[in-house]
Coordinates of C-alpha atoms in Angstrom, one line a residue:
Chain G
M869 CA 48.4 -0.9 -14.0
K870 CA 47.7 2.6 -13.2
S871 CA 49.9 3.9 -10.5
L872 CA 49.2 7.1 -8.4
K873 CA 50.6 8.5 -5.2
K874 CA 48.8 6.9 -2.3
N875 CA 47.3 10.1 -1.2
N876 CA 45.9 11.0 -4.7
I877 CA 43.1 8.3 -4.6
I878 CA 39.5 9.0 -3.3
I879 CA 36.5 6.7 -3.6
G880 CA 32.9 7.7 -3.7
V881 CA 30.3 5.0 -3.0
D882 CA 26.5 5.0 -3.5
G883 CA 24.9 2.1 -1.6
G884 CA 21.4 1.8 -3.0
G885 CA 18.4 -0.6 -2.6
T886 CA 19.1 -2.4 -5.9
K887 CA 22.8 -1.9 -6.4
T888 CA 26.0 -0.3 -5.0
E889 CA 28.3 1.7 -7.2
A890 CA 31.8 2.8 -6.3
I891 CA 34.0 5.2 -8.3
V892 CA 37.7 5.7 -7.8
A893 CA 39.1 9.1 -8.8
D894 CA 42.3 11.0 -8.6
A895 CA 42.3 14.3 -6.4
D896 CA 41.2 16.3 -9.5
L897 CA 38.2 14.2 -9.8
N898 CA 39.3 12.4 -12.8
I899 CA 37.5 9.0 -12.8
L900 CA 39.9 6.1 -12.7
N901 CA 37.5 3.2 -12.4
R902 CA 34.0 2.1 -11.3
G903 CA 32.8 -1.0 -9.5
L904 CA 29.3 -2.3 -9.4
S905 CA 27.6 -5.0 -6.8
G906 CA 24.4 -5.7 -5.1
P907 CA 22.2 -3.7 -2.8
A908 CA 23.4 -1.9 0.6
N909 CA 20.3 -0.2 1.9
L910 CA 19.9 -1.3 5.3
R911 CA 16.2 -1.2 5.0
N912 CA 16.4 -4.1 2.3
V913 CA 19.3 -6.1 3.5
D914 CA 21.2 -7.0 6.7
T915 CA 24.5 -5.2 7.8
L916 CA 26.7 -8.1 6.7
T917 CA 25.2 -8.0 3.2
A918 CA 25.5 -4.4 2.9
V919 CA 29.1 -4.4 4.2
E920 CA 29.8 -7.3 1.5
N921 CA 28.4 -5.4 -1.3
I922 CA 30.2 -2.1 -0.6
S923 CA 33.4 -4.0 0.0
R924 CA 33.0 -5.9 -3.3
A925 CA 32.1 -2.7 -5.3
V926 CA 35.1 -0.9 -3.8
D927 CA 37.5 -3.8 -4.6
L928 CA 36.3 -4.2 -8.1
A929 CA 37.0 -0.3 -8.7
M930 CA 40.3 -0.9 -7.2
E931 CA 41.2 -3.9 -9.2
S932 CA 43.7 -2.3 -11.4
I933 CA 44.8 0.6 -9.2
S934 CA 47.7 0.3 -6.6
G935 CA 47.7 2.4 -3.5
V936 CA 45.4 3.1 -0.5
P937 CA 42.6 5.4 -0.9
Q938 CA 43.0 8.7 1.2
S939 CA 39.4 9.4 1.5
V940 CA 36.1 7.1 1.2
V941 CA 32.6 8.5 1.3
I942 CA 29.8 6.1 1.3
G943 CA 26.2 7.3 0.8
L944 CA 23.6 5.1 2.4
P945 CA 19.7 5.6 2.9
A946 CA 18.2 5.8 6.3
I947 CA 21.4 4.8 8.2
K948 CA 21.4 8.0 10.4
E949 CA 17.7 8.2 11.0
E950 CA 16.8 4.6 11.4
F951 CA 19.9 2.7 12.0
S952 CA 22.1 5.0 13.9
S953 CA 22.6 2.5 16.7
G954 CA 24.1 0.2 14.2
V955 CA 26.8 2.4 12.7
A956 CA 29.5 1.2 14.9
D957 CA 28.8 -2.5 14.1
F958 CA 28.6 -1.6 10.4
K959 CA 32.0 0.1 10.5
K960 CA 33.4 -2.7 12.7
E961 CA 32.4 -5.3 9.9
L962 CA 33.5 -3.0 7.0
F963 CA 37.2 -2.7 8.3
K964 CA 37.4 -6.7 8.3
K965 CA 37.0 -6.5 4.6
G966 CA 39.2 -6.1 1.4
I967 CA 40.7 -2.7 0.8
F968 CA 39.1 -1.4 3.9
R969 CA 41.5 -3.3 6.0
R970 CA 44.2 -0.9 4.9
V971 CA 42.4 2.3 4.9
S972 CA 42.8 4.7 7.9
R973 CA 39.6 4.5 9.9
N974 CA 39.4 8.3 10.2
N975 CA 39.4 8.4 6.4
V976 CA 36.1 6.7 5.8
H977 CA 32.8 8.6 6.1
I978 CA 29.3 7.4 6.0
V979 CA 26.9 10.1 4.9
S980 CA 23.2 9.8 4.0
D981 CA 22.3 9.1 0.2
Q982 CA 20.5 12.3 0.2
E983 CA 23.8 14.2 0.7
I984 CA 25.6 12.4 -2.1
A985 CA 22.6 12.8 -4.5
F986 CA 22.5 16.6 -3.7
R987 CA 26.2 16.9 -4.4
S988 CA 25.9 15.0 -7.7
G989 CA 24.0 18.1 -8.9
T990 CA 26.0 21.0 -7.3
D991 CA 29.3 22.1 -6.0
G992 CA 27.9 24.3 -3.1
N993 CA 26.9 23.4 0.4
D994 CA 23.6 25.0 0.5
G995 CA 20.4 24.2 -1.5
I996 CA 17.6 21.7 -1.9
L997 CA 17.4 18.1 -3.0
V998 CA 14.2 16.6 -4.2
I999 CA 14.1 12.9 -4.9
S1000 CA 11.2 11.4 -7.0
G1001 CA 12.0 8.0 -7.8
T1002 CA 10.2 5.0 -6.5
G1003 CA 10.1 7.0 -3.2
A1004 CA 10.1 10.7 -2.8
V1005 CA 12.0 13.0 -0.2
V1006 CA 12.8 16.7 0.0
R1007 CA 15.8 17.8 1.9
G1008 CA 17.4 21.3 2.3
W1009 CA 20.7 22.6 3.8
R1010 CA 21.5 26.2 4.7
S1011 CA 24.6 26.9 6.9
K1012 CA 23.9 24.7 9.9
K1013 CA 20.3 24.0 9.0
D1014 CA 19.3 20.6 7.7
I1015 CA 15.7 19.9 7.1
K1016 CA 14.0 16.8 5.7
V1017 CA 10.2 16.7 4.5
S1018 CA 8.4 13.5 3.1
G1019 CA 10.4 10.2 2.7
W1020 CA 7.9 8.2 4.6
G1021 CA 7.8 5.1 2.5
Y1022 CA 5.4 3.7 -0.1
F1023 CA 2.1 4.4 1.9
A1024 CA 2.9 8.2 1.8
D1025 CA 5.9 9.7 -0.5
E1026 CA 3.4 11.8 -2.2
G1027 CA 4.6 12.6 -5.8
S1028 CA 6.8 9.5 -6.0
A1029 CA 6.5 7.0 -8.9
F1030 CA 5.0 4.7 -6.3
W1031 CA 2.4 7.4 -5.4
V1032 CA 1.8 7.9 -9.1
G1033 CA 1.2 4.3 -9.7
I1034 CA -1.4 4.0 -6.8
K1035 CA -3.3 6.7 -8.4
A1036 CA -3.1 5.2 -11.9
Y1037 CA -4.2 1.6 -10.2
Q1038 CA -7.1 3.5 -8.7
A1039 CA -7.9 5.2 -12.0
I1040 CA -7.8 2.0 -13.9
T1041 CA -10.1 0.0 -11.5
R1042 CA -12.5 3.0 -11.1
A1043 CA -13.1 3.2 -14.8
F1044 CA -13.5 -0.5 -15.0
D1045 CA -16.3 -0.7 -12.7
G1046 CA -17.8 2.7 -13.8
R1047 CA -17.1 4.8 -11.0
A1048 CA -14.9 7.1 -13.1
K1049 CA -14.4 7.9 -16.7
N1050 CA -12.3 5.8 -18.9
T1051 CA -8.6 6.6 -19.1
D1052 CA -5.9 5.9 -21.6
I1053 CA -3.6 4.7 -18.7
T1054 CA -5.4 1.5 -19.0
R1055 CA -4.3 0.8 -22.6
N1056 CA -0.7 1.9 -21.9
A1057 CA -0.6 -0.3 -18.7
K1058 CA -1.8 -3.3 -20.6
K1059 CA 1.3 -2.6 -23.0
I1060 CA 3.4 -3.0 -20.1
F1061 CA 1.9 -5.8 -18.1
M1062 CA -0.1 -7.7 -20.8
F1063 CA -3.2 -8.0 -18.7
K1064 CA -6.6 -8.4 -20.3
N1065 CA -8.9 -7.1 -17.7
A1066 CA -8.8 -5.6 -14.2
I1067 CA -8.9 -8.9 -12.4
E1068 CA -5.8 -9.9 -14.1
L1069 CA -4.4 -6.5 -13.2
N1070 CA -5.2 -7.2 -9.7
R1071 CA -3.3 -10.6 -9.6
I1072 CA -0.2 -8.8 -11.2
V1073 CA -0.3 -5.9 -8.7
Y1074 CA -0.7 -7.9 -5.5
N1075 CA 1.7 -10.4 -6.6
D1076 CA 4.6 -7.9 -6.5
F1077 CA 3.3 -4.5 -5.7
K1078 CA 6.7 -3.0 -4.9
K1079 CA 7.8 -3.6 -8.5
V1080 CA 4.5 -3.1 -10.5
I1081 CA 3.1 -0.1 -8.8
P1082 CA 5.9 2.2 -9.5
E1083 CA 6.1 0.9 -13.1
L1084 CA 2.5 2.3 -13.7
S1085 CA 4.0 5.7 -13.5
I1086 CA 5.5 5.1 -17.0
A1087 CA 1.9 4.3 -18.5
V1088 CA 0.7 7.5 -16.8
D1089 CA 3.5 9.6 -18.4
N1090 CA 2.8 8.1 -21.9
S1091 CA -1.0 8.7 -21.5
A1092 CA -0.3 12.2 -20.4
K1093 CA 1.7 12.7 -23.5
N1094 CA -1.4 11.6 -25.4
G1095 CA -3.4 14.2 -23.9
D1096 CA -5.3 11.9 -21.3
S1097 CA -6.8 14.2 -18.8
V1098 CA -6.8 11.7 -16.0
A1099 CA -3.1 11.0 -16.5
I1100 CA -2.2 14.8 -16.7
E1101 CA -4.2 15.3 -13.6
I1102 CA -2.3 12.7 -11.6
L1103 CA 1.1 14.1 -12.8
K1104 CA 0.1 17.6 -11.9
E1105 CA -1.1 16.4 -8.5
G1106 CA 1.9 14.7 -7.8
A1107 CA 4.1 17.5 -8.9
G1108 CA 2.2 19.7 -6.7
E1109 CA 2.9 17.5 -3.6
L1110 CA 6.5 17.5 -4.2
A1111 CA 6.4 21.3 -5.0
L1112 CA 4.6 21.7 -1.5
G1113 CA 7.4 20.0 0.3
V1114 CA 10.0 22.0 -1.4
N1115 CA 8.4 25.3 -0.8
L1116 CA 8.0 24.5 2.8
V1117 CA 11.7 23.6 3.1
I1118 CA 12.5 27.0 1.1
D1119 CA 10.3 28.8 3.7
K1120 CA 12.1 27.3 6.6
L1121 CA 15.6 27.9 5.3
N1122 CA 15.1 31.3 4.1
F1123 CA 17.7 31.6 1.3
K1124 CA 19.0 35.0 0.7
K1125 CA 20.5 34.5 -2.7
Q1126 CA 20.5 31.8 -5.5
F1127 CA 20.4 28.3 -4.6
P1128 CA 20.2 24.9 -6.4
V1129 CA 17.1 22.7 -6.5
V1130 CA 18.7 19.3 -7.6
M1131 CA 16.2 17.0 -9.0
V1132 CA 16.9 13.3 -8.8
G1133 CA 14.7 10.3 -9.7
G1134 CA 12.8 8.7 -12.7
M1135 CA 9.7 10.9 -12.3
F1136 CA 11.8 14.0 -13.5
K1137 CA 12.1 12.2 -16.9
S1138 CA 8.4 13.0 -17.3
V1139 CA 8.4 16.4 -19.0
I1140 CA 4.9 17.1 -17.8
F1141 CA 5.7 16.2 -14.4
K1142 CA 9.0 18.2 -14.3
K1143 CA 7.5 21.5 -15.9
E1144 CA 4.7 21.4 -13.5
F1145 CA 7.0 21.0 -10.6
Q1146 CA 9.2 23.9 -11.5
R1147 CA 6.1 26.1 -12.1
L1148 CA 4.8 25.5 -8.7
V1149 CA 8.1 26.1 -7.0
K1150 CA 8.1 29.8 -7.4
D1151 CA 11.0 31.3 -5.7
K1152 CA 13.0 33.4 -8.1
N1153 CA 16.3 32.4 -6.5
A1154 CA 15.7 28.6 -7.2
I1155 CA 18.1 27.4 -9.9
F1156 CA 16.8 24.0 -11.2
V1157 CA 19.5 21.2 -11.7
L1158 CA 19.0 17.8 -13.2
P1159 CA 22.3 16.1 -12.4
N1160 CA 24.0 14.3 -15.4
D1161 CA 26.1 12.4 -12.8
T1162 CA 25.3 9.5 -10.7
P1163 CA 25.1 9.9 -6.8
A1164 CA 28.4 8.2 -6.7
I1165 CA 30.1 11.2 -8.0
G1166 CA 28.4 13.2 -5.3
A1167 CA 30.1 11.0 -2.9
L1168 CA 33.3 11.5 -4.6
K1169 CA 33.1 15.3 -4.6
I1170 CA 32.5 15.0 -0.7
A1171 CA 35.5 12.6 -0.4
K1172 CA 37.5 15.3 -2.2
K1173 CA 36.7 17.9 0.5
K1174 CA 37.1 15.5 3.5
Chain F
M245 CA -28.4 -35.3 22.1
K246 CA -30.7 -33.3 20.0
S247 CA -32.5 -35.6 17.5
L248 CA -34.1 -34.4 14.5
K249 CA -35.5 -35.6 11.4
K250 CA -32.9 -36.0 8.8
N251 CA -34.4 -33.6 6.3
N252 CA -34.8 -31.0 9.1
I253 CA -31.1 -29.9 9.4
I254 CA -29.6 -27.1 7.4
I255 CA -26.1 -25.4 7.8
G256 CA -24.9 -22.0 7.0
V257 CA -21.1 -21.4 6.7
D258 CA -19.2 -18.2 6.5
G259 CA -15.7 -18.8 5.5
G260 CA -13.7 -15.7 6.1
G261 CA -10.2 -14.3 5.9
T262 CA -9.6 -14.8 9.8
K263 CA -12.2 -17.4 10.8
T264 CA -14.8 -19.8 9.5
E265 CA -18.2 -19.8 11.2
A266 CA -20.8 -22.8 10.8
I267 CA -24.3 -22.7 12.2
V268 CA -26.6 -25.6 12.3
A269 CA -30.4 -24.8 12.3
D270 CA -33.8 -26.6 12.0
A271 CA -36.0 -25.8 8.9
D272 CA -37.7 -23.0 10.9
L273 CA -34.1 -21.3 11.4
N274 CA -34.0 -22.2 15.1
I275 CA -30.2 -22.2 15.7
L276 CA -29.2 -25.6 17.0
N277 CA -25.3 -25.1 17.4
R278 CA -22.3 -23.2 16.2
G279 CA -18.8 -24.2 15.3
L280 CA -15.8 -21.9 14.7
S281 CA -12.5 -22.6 13.0
G282 CA -9.5 -20.9 11.1
P283 CA -9.5 -19.0 7.8
A284 CA -11.2 -20.4 4.5
N285 CA -10.5 -17.3 2.2
L286 CA -8.8 -18.7 -0.8
R287 CA -6.9 -15.5 -1.2
N288 CA -5.3 -16.2 2.2
V289 CA -5.0 -19.9 2.5
D290 CA -4.6 -22.9 0.0
T291 CA -7.6 -25.2 -0.9
L292 CA -6.7 -28.0 1.5
T293 CA -6.5 -25.6 4.4
A294 CA -9.9 -23.9 3.5
V295 CA -11.6 -27.3 3.0
E296 CA -10.0 -28.5 6.4
N297 CA -11.4 -25.3 8.2
I298 CA -14.8 -25.5 6.7
S299 CA -14.9 -29.2 7.4
R300 CA -13.8 -28.7 11.2
A301 CA -16.3 -25.8 11.8
V302 CA -19.2 -27.8 10.4
D303 CA -18.2 -31.0 12.4
L304 CA -18.0 -28.8 15.6
A305 CA -21.3 -27.4 15.0
M306 CA -22.7 -31.0 14.3
E307 CA -21.1 -32.5 17.2
S308 CA -24.2 -33.1 19.4
I309 CA -26.6 -33.3 16.6
S310 CA -27.6 -36.6 14.9
G311 CA -28.7 -36.8 11.3
V312 CA -27.4 -35.5 8.0
P313 CA -27.9 -32.1 6.8
Q314 CA -30.3 -31.5 4.0
S315 CA -28.8 -28.2 2.6
V316 CA -25.3 -26.7 3.3
V317 CA -24.6 -23.2 1.9
I318 CA -21.1 -21.9 2.2
G319 CA -20.2 -18.4 1.6
L320 CA -16.6 -17.8 0.3
P321 CA -14.7 -14.7 -0.9
A322 CA -13.5 -14.3 -4.4
I323 CA -14.2 -18.0 -5.3
K324 CA -16.3 -17.3 -8.4
E325 CA -14.4 -14.2 -9.6
E326 CA -10.7 -15.3 -9.1
F327 CA -10.9 -19.1 -8.2
S328 CA -13.6 -20.5 -10.6
S329 CA -11.3 -22.9 -12.2
G330 CA -10.7 -24.3 -8.7
V331 CA -14.4 -24.9 -7.5
A332 CA -14.3 -28.5 -8.8
D333 CA -11.1 -29.3 -7.0
F334 CA -12.4 -27.6 -3.8
K335 CA -15.6 -29.7 -3.8
K336 CA -13.6 -32.9 -4.5
E337 CA -11.6 -32.3 -1.3
L338 CA -14.6 -31.3 0.8
F339 CA -16.6 -34.3 -0.1
K340 CA -13.7 -36.5 1.4
K341 CA -14.1 -34.8 4.8
G342 CA -16.1 -35.3 8.0
I343 CA -19.9 -34.9 7.6
F344 CA -19.5 -33.9 4.0
R345 CA -18.9 -37.7 3.3
R346 CA -22.4 -38.3 4.1
V347 CA -24.1 -35.2 2.5
S348 CA -25.6 -35.4 -0.8
R349 CA -23.4 -33.5 -3.2
N350 CA -26.4 -31.7 -4.9
N351 CA -27.3 -30.3 -1.4
V352 CA -23.9 -28.4 -0.9
H353 CA -23.8 -24.9 -2.4
I354 CA -20.9 -22.6 -2.7
V355 CA -21.9 -18.9 -2.9
S356 CA -20.0 -15.6 -2.5
D357 CA -19.4 -14.2 0.9
Q358 CA -21.2 -10.9 -0.4
E359 CA -24.6 -13.0 -1.0
I360 CA -24.4 -14.4 2.6
A361 CA -23.7 -10.9 3.9
F362 CA -26.6 -9.4 2.0
R363 CA -28.9 -12.1 3.3
S364 CA -27.8 -11.6 6.9
G365 CA -29.7 -8.3 6.7
T366 CA -32.7 -9.0 4.5
D367 CA -35.1 -11.8 3.5
G368 CA -35.6 -10.4 -0.1
N369 CA -33.6 -11.2 -3.2
D370 CA -33.1 -7.6 -4.4
G371 CA -31.0 -4.8 -3.0
I372 CA -27.6 -3.5 -2.3
L373 CA -25.0 -4.7 -0.1
V374 CA -22.0 -2.4 1.1
I375 CA -19.2 -3.7 3.0
S376 CA -16.7 -1.3 4.7
G377 CA -14.5 -3.4 6.7
T378 CA -10.8 -3.9 6.1
G379 CA -11.8 -3.7 2.6
A380 CA -14.6 -2.3 0.9
V381 CA -17.1 -3.6 -1.9
V382 CA -20.5 -2.6 -3.2
R383 CA -22.8 -5.2 -4.8
G384 CA -26.3 -5.1 -6.1
W385 CA -28.9 -7.5 -7.3
R386 CA -32.2 -6.9 -9.1
S387 CA -34.1 -9.8 -10.8
K388 CA -31.2 -11.2 -12.8
K389 CA -29.0 -8.5 -12.7
D390 CA -25.9 -8.5 -10.4
I391 CA -23.5 -5.8 -10.2
K392 CA -20.2 -5.3 -8.4
V393 CA -18.3 -2.1 -7.8
S394 CA -15.1 -1.5 -5.9
G395 CA -13.6 -4.4 -3.9
W396 CA -10.2 -4.3 -5.7
G397 CA -7.9 -4.8 -2.6
Y398 CA -5.9 -2.5 -0.4
F399 CA -4.5 -0.2 -2.7
A400 CA -8.1 0.8 -3.7
D401 CA -11.1 -0.1 -1.8
E402 CA -12.0 3.5 -1.3
G403 CA -14.0 4.1 1.9
S404 CA -12.6 1.0 3.6
A405 CA -10.8 0.8 7.0
F406 CA -7.6 0.3 5.0
W407 CA -8.2 3.5 3.0
V408 CA -9.1 5.5 6.1
G409 CA -6.0 4.3 7.8
I410 CA -3.8 5.3 4.9
K411 CA -5.3 8.7 4.8
A412 CA -4.5 8.8 8.7
Y413 CA -1.1 7.7 8.3
Q414 CA -0.6 10.3 5.6
A415 CA -2.2 13.0 7.8
I416 CA 0.1 12.1 10.7
T417 CA 3.3 12.3 8.6
R418 CA 2.4 15.4 6.9
A419 CA 1.7 17.0 10.2
F420 CA 5.0 15.7 11.6
D421 CA 7.0 17.2 8.8
G422 CA 5.1 20.4 8.8
R423 CA 3.2 20.0 5.2
A424 CA -0.2 19.8 7.1
K425 CA -1.7 21.2 10.2
N426 CA -1.6 19.1 13.4
T427 CA -4.3 16.4 14.0
D428 CA -5.7 14.8 16.9
I429 CA -5.4 11.6 15.0
T430 CA -1.7 11.5 16.1
R431 CA -2.6 11.4 19.8
N432 CA -5.2 8.8 19.3
A433 CA -3.0 6.6 17.4
K434 CA -0.2 6.9 19.7
K435 CA -2.8 5.5 22.3
I436 CA -3.2 2.5 20.3
F437 CA 0.2 1.7 19.1
M438 CA 2.5 3.3 21.7
F439 CA 4.9 5.1 19.4
K440 CA 6.9 8.3 20.4
N441 CA 7.4 9.8 17.1
A442 CA 6.7 9.5 13.4
I443 CA 9.8 7.5 12.8
E444 CA 8.8 4.9 15.3
L445 CA 5.2 4.8 13.7
N446 CA 6.9 4.0 10.4
R447 CA 8.7 1.0 11.9
I448 CA 5.3 -0.2 13.2
V449 CA 3.5 0.4 9.9
Y450 CA 5.8 -1.2 7.6
N451 CA 6.3 -4.2 10.0
D452 CA 2.8 -5.4 9.6
F453 CA 0.9 -2.9 7.3
K454 CA -2.1 -5.3 6.8
K455 CA -2.9 -5.3 10.5
V456 CA -1.6 -1.7 11.5
I457 CA -3.2 0.5 8.9
P458 CA -6.8 -0.6 9.2
E459 CA -6.5 -0.1 13.0
L460 CA -5.6 3.6 12.3
S461 CA -9.2 3.9 11.3
I462 CA -10.3 3.7 15.0
A463 CA -8.0 6.5 15.9
V464 CA -9.5 8.6 13.1
D465 CA -13.2 7.9 14.5
N466 CA -12.1 8.8 18.0
S467 CA -10.6 12.0 16.9
A468 CA -13.5 12.8 14.7
K469 CA -15.8 12.4 17.9
N470 CA -13.4 15.0 19.4
G471 CA -14.0 17.4 16.6
D472 CA -10.8 17.1 14.8
S473 CA -11.4 18.6 11.4
V474 CA -8.6 16.4 9.7
A475 CA -10.3 13.1 11.1
I476 CA -13.9 14.4 10.1
E477 CA -12.7 15.2 6.7
I478 CA -11.2 11.7 6.2
L479 CA -14.4 9.9 7.3
K480 CA -16.6 12.2 5.3
E481 CA -14.5 11.5 2.0
G482 CA -14.5 7.8 2.7
A483 CA -18.3 7.8 3.3
G484 CA -18.5 9.8 0.0
E485 CA -16.4 7.1 -1.9
L486 CA -18.7 4.4 -0.7
A487 CA -21.9 6.4 -1.6
L488 CA -20.5 7.0 -4.9
G489 CA -20.3 3.2 -5.4
V490 CA -23.7 2.6 -4.0
N491 CA -25.4 5.4 -6.1
L492 CA -23.8 4.1 -9.2
V493 CA -25.2 0.6 -8.6
I494 CA -28.6 2.0 -7.7
D495 CA -28.5 3.9 -11.1
K496 CA -27.7 0.8 -13.0
L497 CA -30.2 -1.3 -11.2
N498 CA -33.1 1.1 -11.4
F499 CA -35.2 -0.1 -8.4
K500 CA -38.9 0.7 -8.8
K501 CA -39.8 0.3 -5.0
Q502 CA -38.3 0.1 -1.6
F503 CA -35.0 -1.8 -1.4
P504 CA -32.5 -2.7 1.4
V505 CA -29.0 -1.2 1.6
V506 CA -27.4 -3.6 3.9
M507 CA -24.2 -2.2 5.7
V508 CA -21.6 -4.7 6.8
G509 CA -18.2 -4.1 8.4
G510 CA -16.5 -2.2 11.2
M511 CA -16.4 1.3 9.6
F512 CA -20.3 1.5 10.2
K513 CA -19.6 1.5 13.8
S514 CA -18.5 5.0 13.2
V515 CA -21.6 7.2 13.7
I516 CA -20.0 10.0 11.7
F517 CA -19.1 7.8 8.9
K518 CA -22.5 5.9 8.8
K519 CA -24.5 9.2 9.0
E520 CA -22.5 10.9 6.0
F521 CA -22.9 7.8 3.9
Q522 CA -26.6 7.5 4.5
R523 CA -26.8 11.3 3.8
L524 CA -25.1 10.9 0.5
V525 CA -27.2 7.8 -0.7
K526 CA -30.2 9.9 -1.6
D527 CA -32.5 7.5 -3.0
K528 CA -35.8 7.6 -1.4
N529 CA -36.6 4.1 -1.8
A530 CA -33.3 3.0 0.1
I531 CA -34.0 1.3 3.5
F532 CA -30.8 1.2 5.5
V533 CA -30.2 -2.1 7.4
L534 CA -27.3 -2.7 9.8
P535 CA -27.5 -6.5 10.3
N536 CA -27.5 -8.0 13.9
D537 CA -26.6 -11.4 12.6
T538 CA -23.3 -12.7 11.2
P539 CA -22.9 -13.5 7.6
A540 CA -23.3 -17.2 8.5
I541 CA -27.0 -16.6 9.3
G542 CA -27.3 -15.2 5.8
A543 CA -25.9 -18.4 4.6
L544 CA -28.6 -20.3 6.6
K545 CA -31.3 -18.4 5.2
I546 CA -30.1 -19.2 1.7
A547 CA -29.9 -22.8 2.8
K548 CA -33.3 -22.8 3.9
K549 CA -34.5 -21.7 0.4
K550 CA -32.4 -24.2 -1.6

């Protein structure tokens, strides 16, 4: 059993829409253990489920470690914007569970998922986070300013995998009925979803659109790599939408020196998308960062400073 | 009690997504009675519910009428494209119910909702139907040719009230976070949905998007009438998308003489939308028709010819 001084242990938690990850480290950010559990996004699950999953991930991470953590930082989506009235309830339930019964309440901090994602890519306080996963959001911090753009959910979130997927779906159906030229996206989408024609694709899409639509973005990237002009156009338009948000936040924050632009989410795995995005964010002070670490590491970094 | 010769009675049925309407008429299309019941769209309800609602609407319409109908035409969405394997089951259940137990099976015809909508605006066989309600579809007939374009559901259906509503939602959220200029659509949408800010709008939208999003199209039309350039642009783009489909079908069908373009659905209540649509459908042989009658009348017209 690893044994550490009580005040040497810190914990970072990323409570996401599909999973929760907790990481335990010492004060020098040496990782001691990790724990995984189910979703903790309050948009997807209720408070008790979120608390249960956070507690389980933390207890798993602490399983072979003695002592009580000195600082716990939990990153959660939307809690401050949409569920602020429920934070007290959330904490009340949390402090009934597992290790949290023994942690000083002042040492547990709930922050936004965007803050921990940002910190996973940088050690500084100022800069910009741009997420383009299933959803998209841009957030910037400078001194006391804190600005958020986009992040309105799947009917907006321009430049997200969902948005790219909708464009792909429309391109496929338009090509199918003759309103637009053929696209290689159809062929690549068939490889993923095994449909024979657009009517079958339709059944698949409307059966589970939250899962199927974002996955179409993979077909778009594969087709763009093959030189398909429709796919390339979609990726460039999406990158342009993200860059619009980032450039707006840069203008509002008026950075005087170099600052990080931390890029998080699956869309940045597309080289065409990423390059176009970086081309359109013209600020010469912008330093692009693709974090190697998970957001839970960002939570740990914040925990160290608390 | 109205009494007619047995072979003088015909029935038209429109089985829709929210309601089913049945109309009983004599052979001269004089309307004798109407009956209303719940939905019969197989995309929304199961076969037994659809059969139950059709039977109920017909029985209500036949309540004070003696005799057995000579011809019954039932218009249903998607049944031929998506539920063709279920038509036999559907008929089997139908012939167990109410008046249908006494009708000759050869005298009951199931046709597409698009055919009856088309016939509600014209007496001819050839021409084009364009629906822009919650969804959108274009369908054309000439001699034996039958072509359908659009109608892929709410993630496509360019130019529908849903499509217009999504554009409105994006315009509102973009204006809210500064990525786009302000739009009067926000003010008009607030009148409908009583939200204070975009975060509240978001809750309303994602709580029931199938209802809320199409209703935003009303705010768009109201703002367009006030001269709001964002709203006007959305309506013009939507009308352009519909016109693209119609022009494509016109090209494919190659009409040699005048033909009707039957316009069905709530979006055509917008004068700006309708005018732009008609402007972009340039064919000099196109005669635009806004039917006064419901689609059930179209079903009656077909029943008369059967």
